[in-house]
Short mmCIF file of C-alpha atoms in Angstrom, two decimals:
data_model
loop_
_atom_site.label_atom_id
_atom_site.label_comp_id
_atom_site.label_asym_id
_atom_site.label_seq_id
_atom_site.Cartn_x
_atom_site.Cartn_y
_atom_site.Cartn_z
CA UNK X 156 3.24 -16.94 28.12
CA UNK X 157 0.95 -13.95 27.63
CA UNK X 158 -0.07 -11.83 30.55
CA UNK X 159 -2.46 -8.91 30.19
CA UNK X 160 -3.07 -6.67 33.21
CA UNK X 161 -5.65 -3.90 33.63
CA UNK X 162 -5.74 -3.20 29.90
CA UNK X 163 -7.49 -0.01 28.78
CA UNK X 164 -8.15 1.04 25.18
CA UNK X 165 -10.05 4.14 24.03
CA UNK X 166 -11.34 5.23 20.65
CA UNK X 167 -11.40 9.01 20.97
CA UNK X 168 -13.35 9.60 24.15
CA UNK X 169 -15.08 6.21 24.12
CA UNK X 170 -13.45 3.65 26.38
CA UNK X 171 -13.86 0.33 24.59
CA UNK X 172 -11.76 -1.64 27.07
CA UNK X 173 -12.01 -0.46 30.64
CA UNK X 174 -10.23 -3.11 32.68
CA UNK X 175 -9.26 -6.40 31.10
CA UNK X 176 -6.83 -8.85 32.68
CA UNK X 177 -6.09 -12.41 31.67
CA UNK X 178 -3.32 -14.98 31.42
CA UNK X 179 -2.53 -17.36 28.60
CA UNK X 180 -0.33 -20.23 29.83
CA UNK X 181 2.08 -21.82 27.39
CA UNK X 182 0.70 -24.69 25.34
CA UNK X 183 -2.95 -24.08 26.26
CA UNK X 184 -6.03 -22.84 24.47
CA UNK X 185 -7.59 -19.85 26.18
CA UNK X 186 -10.82 -18.33 24.97
CA UNK X 187 -12.39 -14.93 25.49
CA UNK X 188 -16.14 -15.09 25.08
CA UNK X 189 -18.67 -12.30 25.18
CA UNK X 190 -21.42 -10.52 23.31
CA UNK X 191 -21.01 -8.12 20.39
CA UNK X 192 -19.25 -4.96 21.52
CA UNK X 193 -17.86 -6.49 24.71
CA UNK X 194 -14.35 -5.63 23.55
CA UNK X 195 -13.04 -9.00 22.40
CA UNK X 196 -11.67 -7.84 19.07
CA UNK X 197 -10.21 -4.66 20.56
CA UNK X 198 -8.43 -6.75 23.19
CA UNK X 199 -6.80 -8.94 20.54
CA UNK X 200 -5.86 -5.90 18.46
CA UNK X 201 -4.24 -4.29 21.50
CA UNK X 202 -2.24 -7.46 22.20
CA UNK X 203 -0.95 -7.73 18.62
CA UNK X 204 -0.11 -4.03 18.44
CA UNK X 205 -2.79 -2.86 15.99
CA UNK X 206 -4.43 -0.71 18.67
CA UNK X 207 -2.69 1.67 21.08
CA UNK X 208 -3.51 1.01 24.71
CA UNK X 209 -4.30 3.85 27.09
CA UNK X 210 -3.46 1.90 30.23
CA UNK X 211 -2.32 -1.43 31.61
CA UNK X 212 0.47 -3.75 30.55
CA UNK X 213 0.99 -6.65 28.16
CA UNK X 214 3.82 -9.14 28.78
CA UNK X 215 4.78 -11.83 26.27
CA UNK X 216 7.29 -14.49 27.28
CA UNK X 217 8.37 -12.33 30.20
CA UNK X 218 9.02 -9.29 28.01
CA UNK X 219 6.90 -6.16 28.10
CA UNK X 220 5.34 -5.57 24.68
CA UNK X 221 2.77 -2.92 25.59
CA UNK X 222 2.24 -0.60 22.60
CA UNK X 223 4.92 -2.22 20.48
CA UNK X 224 4.19 -1.90 16.75
CA UNK X 225 2.44 -4.88 15.21
CA UNK X 226 5.12 -5.63 12.63
CA UNK X 227 7.75 -5.95 15.38
CA UNK X 228 5.65 -8.44 17.31
CA UNK X 229 5.44 -10.86 14.40
CA UNK X 230 9.10 -11.95 14.57
CA UNK X 231 8.79 -12.21 18.38
CA UNK X 232 6.17 -14.90 17.88
CA UNK X 233 2.70 -13.39 17.86
CA UNK X 234 0.53 -14.45 14.90
CA UNK X 235 -2.85 -12.80 14.67
CA UNK X 236 -5.66 -14.03 12.43
CA UNK X 237 -7.87 -10.96 12.38
CA UNK X 238 -11.63 -10.69 12.38
CA UNK X 239 -13.02 -11.01 8.88
CA UNK X 240 -9.87 -12.93 7.75
CA UNK X 241 -8.44 -9.93 5.89
CA UNK X 242 -7.03 -11.88 2.97
CA UNK X 243 -5.33 -9.69 0.34
CA UNK X 244 -8.02 -10.00 -2.34
CA UNK X 245 -5.94 -9.25 -5.45
CA UNK X 246 -2.99 -11.40 -4.43
CA UNK X 247 -3.08 -15.12 -5.11
CA UNK X 248 -3.38 -17.57 -2.24
CA UNK X 249 0.28 -18.46 -2.74
CA UNK X 250 1.33 -14.79 -2.67
CA UNK X 251 -0.70 -14.32 0.51
CA UNK X 252 1.31 -17.11 2.12
CA UNK X 253 4.63 -15.84 0.74
CA UNK X 254 4.01 -12.42 2.29
CA UNK X 255 3.50 -14.07 5.67
CA UNK X 256 7.17 -15.06 5.45
CA UNK X 257 8.19 -11.40 5.15
CA UNK X 258 10.19 -11.29 8.40
CA UNK X 259 11.85 -14.68 7.87
CA UNK X 260 15.30 -14.33 6.32
CA UNK X 261 15.66 -18.01 5.40
CA UNK X 262 13.37 -18.38 2.39
CA UNK X 263 13.79 -22.16 2.45
CA UNK X 264 12.08 -22.15 5.80
CA UNK X 265 9.22 -20.13 4.31
CA UNK X 266 8.91 -22.72 1.55
CA UNK X 267 8.89 -25.54 4.13
CA UNK X 268 6.18 -23.86 6.15
CA UNK X 269 4.13 -23.25 3.02
CA UNK X 270 4.37 -26.97 2.25
CA UNK X 271 3.10 -27.66 5.77
CA UNK X 272 0.16 -25.33 5.16
CA UNK X 273 -0.60 -27.10 1.86
CA UNK X 274 -0.45 -30.44 3.63
CA UNK X 275 -2.63 -29.18 6.46
CA UNK X 276 -5.19 -27.50 4.17
CA UNK X 277 -5.20 -29.40 0.86
CA UNK X 278 -7.93 -27.04 -0.36
CA UNK X 279 -5.48 -24.14 -0.22
CA UNK X 280 -3.02 -26.09 -2.31
CA UNK X 281 -5.71 -26.60 -4.97
CA UNK X 282 -6.50 -22.91 -4.90
CA UNK X 283 -2.87 -21.69 -4.67
CA UNK X 284 -2.87 -19.68 -7.88
CA UNK X 285 -6.36 -18.23 -7.41
CA UNK X 286 -6.81 -14.66 -6.20
CA UNK X 287 -7.58 -14.39 -2.50
CA UNK X 288 -10.78 -12.50 -3.21
CA UNK X 289 -12.21 -15.36 -5.27
CA UNK X 290 -11.92 -17.94 -2.48
CA UNK X 291 -14.99 -19.00 -0.51
CA UNK X 292 -15.39 -17.89 3.11
CA UNK X 293 -14.12 -21.19 4.46
CA UNK X 294 -11.13 -21.25 2.14
CA UNK X 295 -10.29 -17.68 3.10
CA UNK X 296 -10.39 -18.64 6.75
CA UNK X 297 -8.06 -21.55 6.07
CA UNK X 298 -5.76 -19.25 4.14
CA UNK X 299 -5.80 -16.74 7.01
CA UNK X 300 -4.83 -19.50 9.46
CA UNK X 301 -2.26 -20.69 6.91
CA UNK X 302 -0.67 -17.25 6.80
CA UNK X 303 -0.41 -17.30 10.59
CA UNK X 304 1.25 -20.73 10.36
CA UNK X 305 3.83 -19.32 7.93
CA UNK X 306 4.61 -16.38 10.23
CA UNK X 307 5.27 -19.19 12.69
CA UNK X 308 4.34 -17.53 15.97
CA UNK X 309 4.38 -19.44 19.24
CA UNK X 310 1.16 -17.65 20.18
CA UNK X 311 -1.76 -17.72 17.77
CA UNK X 312 -4.49 -15.11 18.20
CA UNK X 313 -7.71 -16.10 16.48
CA UNK X 314 -10.56 -13.64 16.09
CA UNK X 315 -13.94 -15.23 15.33
CA UNK X 316 -12.67 -17.99 13.06
CA UNK X 317 -16.19 -19.40 12.80
CA UNK X 318 -17.81 -16.17 11.62
CA UNK X 319 -19.95 -16.57 8.54
CA UNK X 320 -19.06 -20.22 8.00
CA UNK X 321 -21.39 -23.17 7.44
CA UNK X 322 -21.64 -25.47 10.49
CA UNK X 323 -19.61 -28.24 8.79
CA UNK X 324 -16.78 -25.80 8.14
CA UNK X 325 -16.97 -24.49 11.71
CA UNK X 326 -16.35 -28.07 12.91
CA UNK X 327 -13.43 -28.40 10.53
CA UNK X 328 -11.81 -25.11 11.53
CA UNK X 329 -12.11 -25.95 15.22
CA UNK X 330 -10.55 -29.37 14.63
CA UNK X 331 -7.65 -27.66 12.87
CA UNK X 332 -7.22 -25.26 15.77
CA UNK X 333 -6.95 -28.18 18.20
CA UNK X 334 -4.44 -29.83 15.89
CA UNK X 335 -2.30 -26.69 15.67
CA UNK X 336 -2.40 -26.44 19.46
CA UNK X 337 -1.32 -30.09 19.85
CA UNK X 338 1.71 -29.34 17.71
CA UNK X 339 2.83 -26.86 20.35
CA UNK X 340 1.26 -23.50 19.48
CA UNK X 341 -0.47 -21.63 22.27
CA UNK X 342 -3.88 -20.32 21.20
CA UNK X 343 -5.89 -17.31 22.31
CA UNK X 344 -9.32 -17.66 20.75
CA UNK X 345 -12.02 -15.01 20.63
CA UNK X 346 -15.47 -16.33 19.81
CA UNK X 347 -19.13 -15.48 19.85
CA UNK X 348 -19.78 -19.16 19.26
CA UNK X 349 -19.23 -19.78 22.97
CA UNK X 350 -20.29 -23.43 23.00
CA UNK X 351 -17.69 -24.51 20.43
CA UNK X 352 -14.99 -22.32 21.95
CA UNK X 353 -15.55 -23.64 25.48
CA UNK X 354 -15.52 -27.15 24.11
CA UNK X 355 -11.92 -26.96 22.89
CA UNK X 356 -10.47 -24.44 25.39
CA UNK X 357 -8.55 -25.10 28.59
CA UNK X 358 -9.37 -21.75 30.18
CA UNK X 359 -12.01 -19.15 29.52
CA UNK X 360 -12.68 -15.53 30.34
CA UNK X 361 -15.98 -13.76 29.91
CA UNK X 362 -15.82 -10.17 28.63
CA UNK X 363 -18.66 -7.79 29.37
CA UNK X 364 -18.71 -4.16 28.22
CA UNK X 365 -14.96 -3.70 28.56
CA UNK X 366 -14.37 -5.77 31.71
CA UNK X 367 -13.28 -9.36 32.32
CA UNK X 368 -15.97 -10.61 34.67
CA UNK X 369 -15.94 -14.39 35.01
CA UNK X 370 -12.92 -16.63 34.52
CA UNK X 371 -11.75 -20.17 35.17
CA UNK X 372 -11.17 -23.56 33.56
CA UNK X 373 -13.32 -23.91 30.45
CA UNK X 374 -15.32 -26.85 31.83
CA UNK X 375 -16.22 -24.86 34.91
CA UNK X 376 -17.19 -21.81 32.87
CA UNK X 377 -19.35 -23.94 30.60
CA UNK X 378 -21.19 -25.17 33.67
CA UNK X 379 -21.60 -21.73 35.23
CA UNK X 380 -25.32 -20.87 35.30
CA UNK X 381 -24.70 -17.22 34.38
CA UNK X 382 -22.71 -18.24 31.31
CA UNK X 383 -25.18 -20.96 30.39
CA UNK X 384 -28.02 -18.49 30.39
CA UNK X 385 -26.29 -15.55 28.70
CA UNK X 386 -23.98 -17.20 26.16
CA UNK X 387 -24.96 -20.82 25.68
CA UNK X 388 -28.71 -20.26 25.47
CA UNK X 389 -29.46 -23.17 27.78
CA UNK T 123 -2.10 20.79 -43.01
CA UNK T 124 -4.07 17.89 -44.37
CA UNK T 125 -5.68 16.57 -41.21
CA UNK T 126 -5.52 17.03 -37.45
CA UNK T 127 -4.77 13.38 -36.94
CA UNK T 128 -1.72 12.28 -38.89
CA UNK T 129 1.44 10.26 -38.26
CA UNK T 130 3.35 13.31 -37.08
CA UNK T 131 0.74 14.16 -34.46
CA UNK T 132 0.52 10.59 -33.26
CA UNK T 133 4.27 10.51 -32.69
CA UNK T 134 4.18 13.85 -30.87
CA UNK T 135 1.23 12.66 -28.80
CA UNK T 136 3.00 9.47 -27.77
CA UNK T 137 6.04 11.51 -26.81
CA UNK T 138 4.00 13.86 -24.61
CA UNK T 139 2.04 10.89 -23.28
CA UNK T 140 5.27 9.19 -22.18
CA UNK T 141 6.17 12.17 -20.02
CA UNK T 142 2.64 12.35 -18.58
CA UNK T 143 2.77 8.61 -17.89
CA UNK T 144 5.90 8.89 -15.79
CA UNK T 145 4.29 11.64 -13.69
CA UNK T 146 0.88 9.96 -13.52
CA UNK T 147 2.43 6.75 -12.16
CA UNK T 148 3.70 8.58 -9.08
CA UNK T 149 0.26 10.11 -8.50
CA UNK T 150 -1.51 6.83 -8.80
CA UNK T 151 1.00 4.78 -6.76
CA UNK T 152 0.94 7.21 -3.86
CA UNK T 153 -2.85 7.38 -4.04
CA UNK T 154 -3.05 3.59 -4.12
CA UNK T 155 -0.97 3.18 -1.03
CA UNK T 156 -1.94 6.09 1.24
CA UNK T 157 -5.10 7.43 -0.46
CA UNK T 158 -3.46 10.82 -0.78
CA UNK T 159 -3.71 12.98 -3.88
CA UNK T 160 -0.21 14.37 -3.71
CA UNK T 161 -0.61 17.76 -5.36
CA UNK T 162 3.11 18.42 -4.84
CA UNK T 163 3.94 15.63 -7.28
CA UNK T 164 4.19 18.02 -10.25
CA UNK T 165 6.78 19.96 -8.28
CA UNK T 166 8.88 16.84 -7.78
CA UNK T 167 9.01 16.77 -11.57
CA UNK T 168 10.16 20.40 -11.59
CA UNK T 169 12.88 19.53 -9.06
CA UNK T 170 13.99 16.74 -11.38
CA UNK T 171 14.30 19.17 -14.29
CA UNK T 172 16.44 21.57 -12.25
CA UNK T 173 18.54 18.74 -10.85
CA UNK T 174 19.17 17.59 -14.43
CA UNK T 175 20.08 21.14 -15.42
CA UNK T 176 22.54 21.40 -12.52
CA UNK T 177 23.97 17.95 -13.12
CA UNK T 178 24.57 18.79 -16.78
CA UNK T 179 26.72 21.82 -15.92
CA UNK T 180 28.57 19.90 -13.19
CA UNK T 181 29.53 16.98 -15.40
CA UNK T 182 29.53 18.45 -18.91
CA UNK T 183 33.24 19.29 -18.66
CA UNK T 184 34.18 15.73 -17.71
CA UNK T 185 31.81 13.67 -19.79
CA UNK T 186 31.16 15.81 -22.88
CA UNK T 187 27.63 15.69 -24.26
CA UNK T 188 26.17 12.38 -25.28
CA UNK T 189 24.87 9.12 -23.93
CA UNK T 190 27.09 8.71 -20.86
CA UNK T 191 26.39 12.23 -19.65
CA UNK T 192 22.66 11.78 -20.31
CA UNK T 193 22.64 8.61 -18.24
CA UNK T 194 24.43 10.26 -15.30
CA UNK T 195 22.06 13.24 -15.51
CA UNK T 196 19.06 10.90 -15.61
CA UNK T 197 20.20 9.05 -12.48
CA UNK T 198 20.85 12.30 -10.60
CA UNK T 199 17.51 13.81 -11.64
CA UNK T 200 15.72 10.67 -10.45
CA UNK T 201 17.68 10.68 -7.19
CA UNK T 202 16.93 14.35 -6.51
CA UNK T 203 13.20 14.00 -7.08
CA UNK T 204 13.09 10.79 -5.05
CA UNK T 205 14.84 12.57 -2.19
CA UNK T 206 12.41 15.50 -2.29
CA UNK T 207 9.45 13.12 -2.43
CA UNK T 208 10.73 11.18 0.56
CA UNK T 209 11.42 14.40 2.47
CA UNK T 210 7.86 15.61 1.84
CA UNK T 211 6.56 12.21 2.93
CA UNK T 212 8.53 12.21 6.17
CA UNK T 213 8.16 15.83 7.20
CA UNK T 214 4.72 16.73 5.86
CA UNK T 215 2.59 13.65 5.24
CA UNK T 216 3.71 11.11 7.83
CA UNK T 217 2.59 13.12 10.89
CA UNK T 218 -0.89 13.37 9.32
CA UNK T 219 -1.10 9.75 8.12
CA UNK T 220 -4.05 8.63 10.24
CA UNK T 221 -5.69 12.05 10.58
CA UNK T 222 -8.64 13.18 8.43
CA UNK T 223 -7.66 13.01 4.80
CA UNK T 224 -8.47 16.62 4.08
CA UNK T 225 -5.54 17.64 6.32
CA UNK T 226 -2.96 15.85 4.19
CA UNK T 227 -4.62 17.05 0.99
CA UNK T 228 -4.30 20.68 2.09
CA UNK T 229 -0.76 19.94 3.27
CA UNK T 230 0.09 18.59 -0.19
CA UNK T 231 -1.02 21.89 -1.71
CA UNK T 232 1.17 23.62 0.88
CA UNK T 233 4.20 21.46 -0.02
CA UNK T 234 3.58 22.26 -3.68
CA UNK T 235 3.52 26.01 -3.12
CA UNK T 236 6.50 25.80 -0.76
CA UNK T 237 8.65 24.13 -3.41
CA UNK T 238 7.57 26.58 -6.12
CA UNK T 239 8.29 29.67 -4.01
CA UNK T 240 11.46 28.20 -2.54
CA UNK T 241 12.90 27.57 -5.99
CA UNK T 242 11.82 31.05 -7.15
CA UNK T 243 13.51 32.58 -4.12
CA UNK T 244 16.78 30.67 -4.36
CA UNK T 245 19.33 33.01 -5.97
CA UNK T 246 20.87 30.22 -8.07
CA UNK T 247 17.50 29.35 -9.60
CA UNK T 248 15.16 32.33 -9.46
CA UNK T 249 11.74 32.82 -11.02
CA UNK T 250 12.82 33.43 -14.61
CA UNK T 251 12.61 30.73 -17.25
CA UNK T 252 15.92 29.45 -18.51
CA UNK T 253 16.90 27.42 -21.54
CA UNK T 254 17.68 23.76 -21.07
CA UNK T 255 20.97 22.52 -22.55
CA UNK T 256 21.14 20.00 -25.36
CA UNK T 257 22.43 17.06 -23.34
CA UNK T 258 22.34 14.84 -26.39
CA UNK T 259 22.75 16.53 -29.80
CA UNK T 260 19.35 16.71 -31.47
CA UNK T 261 18.93 14.94 -34.82
CA UNK T 262 15.94 14.68 -37.11
CA UNK T 263 14.84 11.68 -39.15
CA UNK T 264 12.12 11.42 -41.73
CA UNK T 265 10.01 8.33 -41.38
CA UNK T 266 7.21 8.18 -43.92
CA UNK T 267 5.29 11.43 -43.60
CA UNK T 268 6.57 12.19 -40.10
CA UNK T 269 9.60 14.14 -38.94
CA UNK T 270 10.97 12.37 -35.89
CA UNK T 271 13.77 13.63 -33.66
CA UNK T 272 16.00 11.32 -31.67
CA UNK T 273 14.37 12.89 -28.58
CA UNK T 274 11.10 11.23 -29.48
CA UNK T 275 12.87 7.90 -29.45
CA UNK T 276 14.64 8.71 -26.18
CA UNK T 277 11.47 9.89 -24.40
CA UNK T 278 9.40 6.91 -25.46
CA UNK T 279 12.19 4.41 -24.78
CA UNK T 280 13.14 5.74 -21.33
CA UNK T 281 9.48 5.81 -20.29
CA UNK T 282 8.91 2.30 -21.64
CA UNK T 283 11.98 0.86 -19.90
CA UNK T 284 11.02 2.44 -16.58
CA UNK T 285 7.42 1.26 -16.89
CA UNK T 286 8.42 -2.30 -17.72
CA UNK T 287 10.81 -2.21 -14.76
CA UNK T 288 8.03 -0.99 -12.49
CA UNK T 289 5.65 -3.67 -13.70
CA UNK T 290 8.23 -6.38 -13.01
CA UNK T 291 8.94 -4.89 -9.59
CA UNK T 292 5.28 -4.85 -8.64
CA UNK T 293 4.40 -8.24 -10.13
CA UNK T 294 7.48 -10.27 -9.28
CA UNK T 295 9.43 -8.96 -6.31
CA UNK T 296 8.76 -9.27 -2.60
CA UNK T 297 8.70 -5.47 -2.34
CA UNK T 298 6.07 -5.32 -5.07
CA UNK T 299 3.91 -7.88 -3.30
CA UNK T 300 4.25 -5.93 -0.08
CA UNK T 301 3.26 -2.73 -1.89
CA UNK T 302 0.14 -4.39 -3.25
CA UNK T 303 -0.64 -5.81 0.19
CA UNK T 304 -0.22 -2.44 1.93
CA UNK T 305 -2.42 -0.73 -0.63
CA UNK T 306 -5.16 -3.29 0.00
CA UNK T 307 -5.10 -3.70 3.77
CA UNK T 308 -2.57 -1.98 6.03
CA UNK T 309 -3.51 -3.81 9.22
CA UNK T 310 -3.33 -7.21 7.57
CA UNK T 311 0.07 -6.22 6.14
CA UNK T 312 1.29 -5.31 9.62
CA UNK T 313 0.20 -8.71 10.86
CA UNK T 314 2.46 -10.28 8.22
CA UNK T 315 5.32 -8.36 9.85
CA UNK T 316 5.52 -5.72 7.13
CA UNK T 317 6.73 -2.30 8.28
CA UNK T 318 4.05 -0.28 6.51
CA UNK T 319 5.96 3.01 6.82
CA UNK T 320 8.93 1.49 4.98
CA UNK T 321 6.72 0.40 2.12
CA UNK T 322 5.12 3.84 1.94
CA UNK T 323 8.62 5.39 1.82
CA UNK T 324 9.60 3.05 -1.00
CA UNK T 325 6.48 4.13 -2.90
CA UNK T 326 7.30 7.81 -2.53
CA UNK T 327 10.90 7.14 -3.61
CA UNK T 328 9.85 5.28 -6.75
CA UNK T 329 7.10 7.78 -7.60
CA UNK T 330 9.55 10.66 -7.06
CA UNK T 331 12.24 9.02 -9.18
CA UNK T 332 9.79 8.61 -12.05
CA UNK T 333 8.81 12.27 -11.80
CA UNK T 334 12.51 13.16 -11.87
CA UNK T 335 13.00 11.18 -15.06
CA UNK T 336 9.99 12.97 -16.54
CA UNK T 337 11.54 16.30 -15.51
CA UNK T 338 14.72 15.53 -17.43
CA UNK T 339 12.85 14.31 -20.52
CA UNK T 340 10.55 17.33 -20.51
CA UNK T 341 13.52 19.65 -20.08
CA UNK T 342 15.24 18.12 -23.08
CA UNK T 343 12.12 18.01 -25.21
CA UNK T 344 10.56 21.38 -24.39
CA UNK T 345 13.78 23.18 -23.43
CA UNK T 346 12.57 25.85 -21.03
CA UNK T 347 12.44 25.29 -17.30
CA UNK T 348 11.18 27.45 -14.42
CA UNK T 349 9.91 26.84 -10.87
CA UNK T 350 6.23 26.78 -11.89
CA UNK T 351 6.71 24.34 -14.74
CA UNK T 352 5.30 21.47 -12.66
CA UNK T 353 1.84 22.91 -12.14
CA UNK T 354 0.18 22.20 -15.48
CA UNK T 355 1.86 18.88 -16.31
CA UNK T 356 1.13 17.86 -12.69
CA UNK T 357 -2.57 18.61 -13.11
CA UNK T 358 -2.68 16.90 -16.50
CA UNK T 359 -0.93 13.82 -15.18
CA UNK T 360 -3.38 13.80 -12.28
CA UNK T 361 -6.25 13.93 -14.77
CA UNK T 362 -4.57 11.09 -16.66
CA UNK T 363 -4.48 9.05 -13.44
CA UNK T 364 -8.16 9.82 -12.80
CA UNK T 365 -9.01 8.95 -16.41
CA UNK T 366 -7.32 5.57 -16.04
CA UNK T 367 -8.82 4.98 -12.60
CA UNK T 368 -6.77 6.44 -9.77
CA UNK T 369 -4.79 3.85 -7.85
CA UNK T 370 -4.61 1.65 -10.95
CA UNK T 371 -1.13 1.46 -12.48
CA UNK T 372 -1.91 0.31 -16.05
CA UNK T 373 -4.80 2.79 -15.93
CA UNK T 374 -2.43 5.70 -15.29
CA UNK T 375 -0.31 4.75 -18.31
CA UNK T 376 -3.35 4.35 -20.55
CA UNK T 377 -4.81 7.63 -19.31
CA UNK T 378 -1.51 9.42 -19.88
CA UNK T 379 -1.21 8.28 -23.51
CA UNK T 380 -4.84 9.23 -24.19
CA UNK T 381 -4.15 12.65 -22.65
CA UNK T 382 -0.93 13.11 -24.64
CA UNK T 383 -2.64 12.23 -27.91
CA UNK T 384 -5.77 14.29 -27.20
CA UNK T 385 -3.72 17.30 -26.26
CA UNK T 386 -1.52 17.08 -29.34
CA UNK T 387 -4.49 16.65 -31.73
CA UNK T 388 -6.38 19.48 -30.05
CA UNK T 389 -3.34 21.77 -30.16
CA UNK T 390 -2.83 21.20 -33.86
CA UNK T 391 -6.44 22.25 -34.35
CA UNK T 392 -6.28 25.23 -32.02
CA UNK T 393 -3.59 25.91 -29.41
CA UNK T 394 -6.06 27.19 -26.79
CA UNK T 395 -8.15 24.09 -27.20
CA UNK T 396 -4.98 22.09 -26.55
CA UNK T 397 -4.58 23.72 -23.16
CA UNK T 398 -8.21 23.12 -22.29
CA UNK T 399 -8.78 19.61 -23.56
CA UNK T 400 -7.43 18.06 -20.34
CA UNK T 401 -10.18 19.67 -18.33
CA UNK T 402 -12.83 18.69 -20.83
CA UNK T 403 -11.64 15.11 -20.39
CA UNK T 404 -11.70 15.46 -16.60
CA UNK T 405 -15.27 16.74 -16.63
CA UNK T 406 -16.37 13.99 -19.01
CA UNK T 407 -14.74 11.27 -16.89
CA UNK T 408 -16.31 12.58 -13.71
CA UNK T 409 -19.71 12.74 -15.38
CA UNK T 410 -19.66 9.49 -17.34
CA UNK T 411 -17.29 7.14 -15.56
CA UNK T 412 -16.05 8.53 -12.25
CA UNK T 413 -14.13 5.33 -11.49
CA UNK T 414 -11.98 5.84 -14.58
CA UNK T 415 -11.40 3.47 -17.47
CA UNK T 416 -9.77 0.66 -15.48
CA UNK T 417 -10.84 1.68 -11.98
CA UNK T 418 -13.06 -0.49 -9.85
CA UNK T 419 -15.13 0.52 -6.88
CA UNK T 420 -15.34 4.10 -5.76
CA UNK T 421 -16.03 5.29 -2.28
CA UNK T 422 -14.78 8.79 -1.53
CA UNK T 423 -12.06 10.06 -3.77
CA UNK T 424 -10.51 12.82 -1.66
#
């Protein structure tokens, strides 16, 4: 479904991504794990069009999307939940969700999807008329995932959904991710919390200083002694 | 003269404040959305005044003077200023959007001077002041101790209608939500599928249109127009936006009315003081409350 080959991204003269290649097969959960600064976030931002690439190609559903603008990729089916959630703080939770339906002409469909989000995250329904900035970290994360559900992409990019959350909430968010995936959405998950990510993923890639180094089925990666030592702390 | 502050001065101050408010809104909206202090904004107001002047002479013969003509002139003045604002956005500001902010600030000053000199150089306009026609016949009323002209009513009403319209647009419509979203977080807005450039264009168009309306009202009220007429009101409206908290829409309106009133009171005391009071206010705001009356956090302003 998503195929990234020899991706390069530079910030000025600093090459953040030097050579990253990976595949996300339809219907699966694929995770990119790696330390701080390995280039995980930059990779996701390049895929969703927020960052210009300086080399390599990105194909989505057989179509080249390299360097396409982010807002054009949304109607094609890429939903990106960015690092730090990026809720609009002075818009209400409901307005945040409504905006996610921006590219959808049929407003009844937006309303239906919002109902789904409210059903999926009852907490968001309770908080619907509260400003985004007043929600707790966990609620904001749910709202961020909810927005992605309203945009309705077939590929969901998730950047550190567990960041800054209490362990109970991390469990909950990961359960929701699995549930979304079961309903047919392909997931590309970036995580520092490698243990949790490997637990739910089908395939995994390890990113190190701008390169994809180790890859394979998640179970195999979780058992790899190099990964166990560096990322799982075993 | 019994006192500096009396009913007459309050009315005059509200009238001036209405014009400042329309200009200040464009400053603050553009700042809110692209963090640019658009120093050419006062010149968009000047363009509006000249467009109104031209439109009056084009349509006077067909429509006579009065309400219908005034409405047509208002629409054309707003359209002309919106078009100039959008042109400046596309040609001058867009290429510098994600470059250091000082570049676009200096460019804004360049756009401002370009418009002033261009209008001075155009043979049909030229540098000399010219009288502004009476689009609607002027009438005076006496209300209590104040002498009020119908222009006072027109200025305050037009500004109020436009401001209520803007508030509804921003609070209620999808475009308004998108504008708020883009001003808060451009990347997150892109991820919702919002074409950020389109929203920025819409902001320049609305801000420009408001300046155009202010240009017409100012032309009618203080009937002398010339290519440099936008400089001082532009600076004062900018100070009004800073006073209210730049980027904050109700703040700009509040700041503008405070400025209008302060200037009118100060002028009735001493006309030189009237010219200077704006800068006294600016210095006080920057010293005492740099975020402005309704502004929140402040990082770097320019």
